[in-house]
XYZ file of C-alpha atoms in Angstrom:
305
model
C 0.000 0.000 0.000
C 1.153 3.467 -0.558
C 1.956 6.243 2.437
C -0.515 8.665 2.151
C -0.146 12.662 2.934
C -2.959 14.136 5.044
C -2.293 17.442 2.803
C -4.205 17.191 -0.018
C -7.171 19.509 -2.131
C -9.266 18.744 -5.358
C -12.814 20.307 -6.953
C -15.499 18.747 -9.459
C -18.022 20.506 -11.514
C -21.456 18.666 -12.477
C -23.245 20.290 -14.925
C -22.557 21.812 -18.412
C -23.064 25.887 -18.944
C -26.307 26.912 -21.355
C -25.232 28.600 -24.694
C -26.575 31.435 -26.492
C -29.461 30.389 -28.238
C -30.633 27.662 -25.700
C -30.564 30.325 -23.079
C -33.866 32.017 -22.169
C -33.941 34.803 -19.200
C -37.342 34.104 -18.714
C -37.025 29.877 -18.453
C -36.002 28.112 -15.584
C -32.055 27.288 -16.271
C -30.643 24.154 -14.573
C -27.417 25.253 -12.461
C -24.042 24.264 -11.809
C -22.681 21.929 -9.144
C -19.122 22.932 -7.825
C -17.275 20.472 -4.537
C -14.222 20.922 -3.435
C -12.355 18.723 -0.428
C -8.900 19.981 1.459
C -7.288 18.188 3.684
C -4.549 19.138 6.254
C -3.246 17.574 9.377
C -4.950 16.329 12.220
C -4.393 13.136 15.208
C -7.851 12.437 14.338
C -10.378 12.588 11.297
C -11.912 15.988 11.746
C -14.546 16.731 9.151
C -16.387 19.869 8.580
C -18.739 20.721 6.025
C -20.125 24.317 3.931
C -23.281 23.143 1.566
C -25.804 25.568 0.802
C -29.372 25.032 2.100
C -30.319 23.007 -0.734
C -27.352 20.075 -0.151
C -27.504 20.184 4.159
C -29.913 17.146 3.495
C -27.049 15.333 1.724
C -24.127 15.823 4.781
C -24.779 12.176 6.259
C -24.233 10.832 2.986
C -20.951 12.672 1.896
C -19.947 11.948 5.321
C -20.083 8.359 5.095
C -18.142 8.249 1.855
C -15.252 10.410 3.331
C -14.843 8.091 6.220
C -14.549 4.618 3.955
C -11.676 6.263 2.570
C -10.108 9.078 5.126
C -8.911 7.561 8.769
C -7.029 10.821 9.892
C -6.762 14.343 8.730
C -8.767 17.874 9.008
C -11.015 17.682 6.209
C -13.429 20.540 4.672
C -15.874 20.056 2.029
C -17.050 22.990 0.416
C -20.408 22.673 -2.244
C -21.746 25.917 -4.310
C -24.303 25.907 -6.857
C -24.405 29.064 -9.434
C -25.959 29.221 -13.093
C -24.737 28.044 -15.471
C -24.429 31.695 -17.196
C -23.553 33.979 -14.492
C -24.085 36.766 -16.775
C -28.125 35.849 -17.686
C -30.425 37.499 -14.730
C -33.768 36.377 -14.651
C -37.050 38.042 -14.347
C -38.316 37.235 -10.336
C -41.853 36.095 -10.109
C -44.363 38.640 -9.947
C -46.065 36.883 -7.017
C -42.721 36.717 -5.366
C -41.944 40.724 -5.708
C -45.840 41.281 -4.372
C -45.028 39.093 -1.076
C -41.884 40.762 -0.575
C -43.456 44.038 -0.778
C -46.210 42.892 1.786
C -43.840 41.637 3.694
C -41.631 45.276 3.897
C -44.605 47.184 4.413
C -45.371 44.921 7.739
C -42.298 45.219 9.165
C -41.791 48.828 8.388
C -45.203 49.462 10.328
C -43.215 47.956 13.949
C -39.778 49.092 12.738
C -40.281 52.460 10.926
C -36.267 53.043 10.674
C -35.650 49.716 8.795
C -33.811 50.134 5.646
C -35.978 49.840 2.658
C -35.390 46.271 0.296
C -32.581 47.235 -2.181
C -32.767 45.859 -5.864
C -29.729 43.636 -5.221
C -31.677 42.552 -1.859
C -34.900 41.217 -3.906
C -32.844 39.467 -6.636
C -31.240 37.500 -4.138
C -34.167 36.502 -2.187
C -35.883 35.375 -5.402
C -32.237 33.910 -6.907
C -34.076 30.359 -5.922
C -37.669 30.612 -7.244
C -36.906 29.009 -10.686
C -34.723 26.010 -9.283
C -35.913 25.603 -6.326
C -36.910 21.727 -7.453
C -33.579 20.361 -8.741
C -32.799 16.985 -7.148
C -29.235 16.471 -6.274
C -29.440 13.144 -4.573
C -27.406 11.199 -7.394
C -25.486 14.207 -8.677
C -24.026 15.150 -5.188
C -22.499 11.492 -4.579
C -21.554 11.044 -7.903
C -19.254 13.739 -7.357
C -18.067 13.416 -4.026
C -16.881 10.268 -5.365
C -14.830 12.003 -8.227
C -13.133 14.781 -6.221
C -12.326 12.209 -3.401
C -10.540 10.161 -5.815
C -8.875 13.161 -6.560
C -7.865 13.340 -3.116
C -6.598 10.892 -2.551
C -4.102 10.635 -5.909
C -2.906 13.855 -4.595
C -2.457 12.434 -0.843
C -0.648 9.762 -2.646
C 1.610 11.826 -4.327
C 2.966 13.901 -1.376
C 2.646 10.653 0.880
C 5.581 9.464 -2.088
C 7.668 12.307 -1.377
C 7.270 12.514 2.246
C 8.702 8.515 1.853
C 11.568 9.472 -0.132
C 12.278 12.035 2.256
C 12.248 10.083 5.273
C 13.973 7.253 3.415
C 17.055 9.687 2.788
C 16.989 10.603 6.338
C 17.010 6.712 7.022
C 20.230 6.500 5.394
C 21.733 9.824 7.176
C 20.843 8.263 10.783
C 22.439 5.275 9.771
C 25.762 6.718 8.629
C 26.050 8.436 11.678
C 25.180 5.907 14.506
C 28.015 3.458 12.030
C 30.292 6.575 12.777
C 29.707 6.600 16.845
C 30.154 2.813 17.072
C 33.996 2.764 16.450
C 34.474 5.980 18.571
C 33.871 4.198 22.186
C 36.946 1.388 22.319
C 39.389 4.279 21.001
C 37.933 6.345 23.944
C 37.839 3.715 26.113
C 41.358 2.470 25.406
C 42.655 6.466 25.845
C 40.654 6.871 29.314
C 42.988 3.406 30.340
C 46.340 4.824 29.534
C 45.713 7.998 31.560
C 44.661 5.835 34.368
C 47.751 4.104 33.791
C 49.632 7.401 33.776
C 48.054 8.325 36.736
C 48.681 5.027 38.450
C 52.682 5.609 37.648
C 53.036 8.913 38.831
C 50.832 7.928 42.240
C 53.507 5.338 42.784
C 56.117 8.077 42.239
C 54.800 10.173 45.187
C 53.975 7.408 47.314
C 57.117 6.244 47.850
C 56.084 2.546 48.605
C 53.315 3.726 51.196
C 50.872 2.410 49.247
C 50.918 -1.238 47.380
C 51.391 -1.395 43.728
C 49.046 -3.853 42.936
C 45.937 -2.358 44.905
C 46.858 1.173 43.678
C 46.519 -0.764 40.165
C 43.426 -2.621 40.700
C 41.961 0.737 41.317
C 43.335 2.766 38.765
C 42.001 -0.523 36.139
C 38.282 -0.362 38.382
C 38.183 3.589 37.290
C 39.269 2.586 34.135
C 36.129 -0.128 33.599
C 33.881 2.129 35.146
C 34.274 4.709 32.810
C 34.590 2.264 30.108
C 30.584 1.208 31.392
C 29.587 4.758 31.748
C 30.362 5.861 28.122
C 29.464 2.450 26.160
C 26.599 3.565 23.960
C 26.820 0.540 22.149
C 22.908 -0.888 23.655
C 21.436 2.878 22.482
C 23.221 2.179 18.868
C 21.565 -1.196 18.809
C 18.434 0.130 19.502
C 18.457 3.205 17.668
C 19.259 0.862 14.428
C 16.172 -1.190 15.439
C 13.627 1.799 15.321
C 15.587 2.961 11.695
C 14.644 -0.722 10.618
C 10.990 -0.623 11.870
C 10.948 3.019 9.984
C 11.828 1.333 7.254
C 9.244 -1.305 7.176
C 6.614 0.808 7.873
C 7.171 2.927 5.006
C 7.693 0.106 2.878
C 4.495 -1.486 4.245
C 2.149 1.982 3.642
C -0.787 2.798 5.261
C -2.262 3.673 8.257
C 1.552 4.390 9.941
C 1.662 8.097 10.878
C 0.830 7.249 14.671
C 3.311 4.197 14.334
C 5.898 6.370 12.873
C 5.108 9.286 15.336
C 5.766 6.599 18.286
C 8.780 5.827 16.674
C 10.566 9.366 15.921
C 9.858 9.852 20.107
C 12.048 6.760 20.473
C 15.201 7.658 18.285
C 14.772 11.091 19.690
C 14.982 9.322 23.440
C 18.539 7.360 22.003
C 19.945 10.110 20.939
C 19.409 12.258 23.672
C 21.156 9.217 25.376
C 24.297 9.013 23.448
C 24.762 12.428 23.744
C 24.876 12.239 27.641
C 27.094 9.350 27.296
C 29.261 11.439 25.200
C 33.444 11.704 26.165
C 34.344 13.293 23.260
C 33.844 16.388 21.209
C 32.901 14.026 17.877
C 30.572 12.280 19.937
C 28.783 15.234 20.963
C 28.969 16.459 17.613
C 27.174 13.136 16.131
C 24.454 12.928 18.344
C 23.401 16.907 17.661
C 23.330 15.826 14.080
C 21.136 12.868 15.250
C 18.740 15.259 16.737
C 19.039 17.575 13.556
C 17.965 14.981 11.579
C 15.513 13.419 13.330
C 13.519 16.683 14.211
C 13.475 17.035 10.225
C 11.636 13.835 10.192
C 9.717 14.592 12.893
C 7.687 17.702 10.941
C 7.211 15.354 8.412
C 5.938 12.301 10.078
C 2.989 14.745 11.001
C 1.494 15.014 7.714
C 1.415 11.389 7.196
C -1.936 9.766 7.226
């Protein structure tokens, strides 16, 4: 399965515009149906929806098709129907101009300071008297369908890059924790010589006060106790483990943005660990990388479904 973005958007139109001479002022003209669906990132599938008052009867079923194919994301759905020729105004009912009137006079008799109905005012409140009938119960699904296939190409898409991404990053992490590995004997093996050093010029001072072989058995117990105390060997091992279960995951596809956000906590955790273990200025400087590098993949892991 692919890895899927939560960032997405796509639109459909239904309906094709009148021309010239098909187009009467004074005839009912069927009207245009526009969706549109964006997506961004959520923990949870958040959907909202914006339908005129015509569609609100069709929100249970748009919502049911988003959440066979969405598990995670803030979602909006957007629906607007227009004419098809913006340009053509038709001629409001006669009986519709008459009630409006009534209607003005009335509440101009209890509110004497209301402003009078503008032309622009009575146009829009008879904008629905010639379509007011139009069923949209097979159009509206119909196109859901379309611009949520849409959708989801487009999640698919930046899901793909987001993968490649975190793939390169993969490779990055694992360069660096193969870089730390080899670091520890050397410093371990350096730390022993200077307790060695030590040990020798103790001896010096000493002047036989003090046994040679207990002042060496605890020069050589400083010595392993250091070498304990910087061995970040058990956070490399596990730090490879989460890269491989990274790995798999994005291979695999899917629902793995929680998975994947569990997991960028984890190598986070390990490298704050190595770099408290660290004994050397390289060390230190690898495990800031680490954190560089893994707080890139962290923004990204986000925006994965």
């Amino acid at each position: 399965m692919p890895v899927y973005s939560m960032t997405g958007y796509a639109s459909a139109q239904h309906g094709a515009p009148a021309t010239g001479a098909d187009t009467d002022a004074r005839a009912p003209q069927s009207r245009r149906l526009g969706l549109e669906i964006r997506s961004v990132n959520s923990r949870f599938l958040d959907l909202s929806f914006r339908l005129p008052d015509e569609l609100r009867a069709m929100e249970p079923v748009l919502r049911s098709l988003l959440t066979a194919r969405l598990k995670r994301g803030k979602v909006e759905v957007r629906a607007a129907l227009e004419n098809d020729d913006s340009n053509t105004l038709q001629d409001p009912p006669a009986r519709l101009l008459q009630r409006l009137n009534s209607l003005q006079d009335s509440i101009k008799a209890w509110l004497p300071s209301a402003a009078p109905l503008t032309v622009a005012d009575a146009m829009r409140l008879c904008a629905n008297a010639h379509s007011g009938t139009e069923d949209w119960s097979a159009a509206v699904p119909a196109l859901a369908e379309e611009a949520l296939t849409a959708l989801m190409t487009a999640r698919e898409r930046e899901g793909k890059r987001l993968a490649a991404m975190l793939m390169d990053r993969l490779k990055q992490l694992r360069s660096q924790a193969q870089q730390a590995v080899p670091m520890v004997p050397l410093l371990v093996e350096q730390q022993r010589l200077r307790f060695m050093e030590r040990w020798k010029e103790a001896m010096a001072l000493t002047d036989g006060a003090v046994l040679p072989e207990a002042a060496r058995d605890r020069a050589l117990t400083e010595a392993t106790a250091f070498a304990i105390r910087i061995d970040v060997a058990e956070e490399v091992t596990r730090l490879e483990s989460h890269l491989d279960e990274i790995e798999r995951l994005l291979k695999k596809g899917g629902e793995v943005g929680k998975r994947l956000d569990f997991l960028i906590q984890e190598l986070h955790r390990e490298a704050n660990t190595l770099g408290s273990k660290s004994a050397a200025l390289d060390l230190t400087r690898i495990s800031v990388d680490m954190k560089v590098l893994i707080e890139q993949m962290r923004e990204q892991v986000q925006n994965i479904e």
